[in-house]
Amino acid sequence: MSDTQLTVTLSGGGLDDARAIVRALEDVFGAPDGRPADEGATVRTATFDSPPAPDPAAGRSDVSLSAPVTVTVQGTPQAVEAASTTLSRAFGTRDEGAASGDQERERQLLLVP
């Protein structure tokens, strides 16, 4: 198991939307630390252990959303790029910005139905 993590923060949409996004990422990153479960939450978070070279081609493209969801992915440059590519393949996506540090990157995406 890797000690490198990918953190995914979701806001907007409902619980089913959050679960669909997490499912889309599971094929690339494996199971998260927990699945979104709180119906009343306005922000949901999932953390994945990231392989050294995640393969976004493994992600599914058969998922849909009921409402727009803002997603922030944070982790190594490879993990963030793989997560962004995976989400772009699965959903309609608009890039809302990115920030880079020495060893970590963050990207914000708007996923639309």
C-alpha positions as a printed Julia matrix, in Angstrom:
113×3 Matrix{Float64}:
   0.0    0.0     0.0
   1.26   3.47   -0.86
   1.76   6.26    1.65
   0.87   8.78   -1.08
  -2.69  10.01   -0.82
  -5.18  11.71   -3.06
  -7.74  13.81   -1.23
 -11.02  14.57   -2.99
 -13.38  17.23   -1.65
 -16.9   17.45   -3.1
 -19.45  20.23   -2.73
 -22.81  20.59   -4.43
 -25.05  17.83   -5.69
 -26.47  15.13   -3.5
 -25.23  12.01   -1.79
 -25.77   9.9    -4.93
 -23.68  12.36   -6.95
 -20.83  12.13   -4.42
 -20.98   8.35   -4.51
 -20.91   8.34   -8.34
 -17.77  10.49   -8.35
 -16.05   8.27   -5.8
 -17.01   5.16   -7.83
 -15.49   6.73  -10.95
 -12.19   7.18   -9.11
 -12.15   3.73   -7.45
 -11.15   1.92  -10.64
  -7.96   4.0   -10.78
  -7.15   4.5    -7.09
  -8.86   1.59   -5.32
 -11.32   1.91   -2.46
 -11.27   5.16   -0.48
 -10.96   5.44    3.29
 -14.75   5.67    3.39
 -17.65   6.36    1.07
 -19.85   9.45    1.34
 -22.7    8.58    3.69
 -24.1   11.76    5.26
 -27.22  12.87    3.38
 -27.2   16.28    5.11
 -23.54  17.18    4.47
 -22.76  20.12    2.19
 -19.1   19.11    1.76
 -17.9   15.51    1.48
 -14.34  14.2     1.48
 -12.75  10.94    0.38
  -9.09   9.96    0.67
  -7.48   7.38   -1.59
  -4.08   5.71   -1.42
  -2.48   6.53   -4.74
  -0.28   4.15   -6.71
   3.01   5.68   -7.95
   1.73   5.73  -11.54
  -2.1    5.76  -11.54
  -3.69   4.8   -14.89
  -6.68   7.02  -15.73
  -7.61   4.68  -18.6
  -8.97   2.28  -15.97
 -11.7    4.74  -14.94
 -15.32   4.17  -15.86
 -17.35   6.44  -18.11
 -20.84   5.09  -17.42
 -21.79   7.39  -14.55
 -23.96  10.49  -14.39
 -24.8   13.34  -12.03
 -28.1   14.95  -11.08
 -26.58  18.38  -10.34
 -23.28  20.26  -10.75
 -20.58  19.3    -8.25
 -17.4   21.21   -7.45
 -14.5   18.8    -6.92
 -11.09  19.64   -5.5
  -8.38  17.0    -5.9
  -5.13  17.3    -3.97
  -2.05  15.07   -3.99
   1.04  14.31   -6.03
   1.14  15.77   -9.54
   0.65  12.28  -11.02
  -2.33  11.5    -8.81
  -4.01  14.86   -9.45
  -3.5   14.53  -13.2
  -4.87  10.97  -13.21
  -7.89  12.0   -11.11
  -8.57  15.01  -13.34
  -8.34  12.89  -16.49
 -10.55  10.19  -14.99
 -13.22  12.7   -13.96
 -13.06  14.45  -17.35
 -13.67  11.14  -19.11
 -16.59  10.26  -16.84
 -18.37  13.63  -16.6
 -18.74  16.96  -18.34
 -15.94  18.99  -16.75
 -14.84  22.6   -16.5
 -11.39  23.37  -15.09
 -11.78  25.95  -12.32
  -8.09  26.42  -11.52
  -5.0   24.77  -10.13
  -2.22  25.41   -7.63
   1.15  23.73   -7.45
   3.57  23.31   -4.59
   6.97  21.67   -4.37
   5.61  18.13   -4.18
   1.87  18.52   -4.2
  -0.74  19.82   -6.6
  -4.36  20.9    -6.24
  -6.96  21.25   -8.97
 -10.56  22.35   -8.83
 -13.09  21.07  -11.35
 -16.77  21.73  -11.89
 -18.52  18.51  -12.93
 -21.83  18.96  -14.71
 -24.63  16.51  -15.55
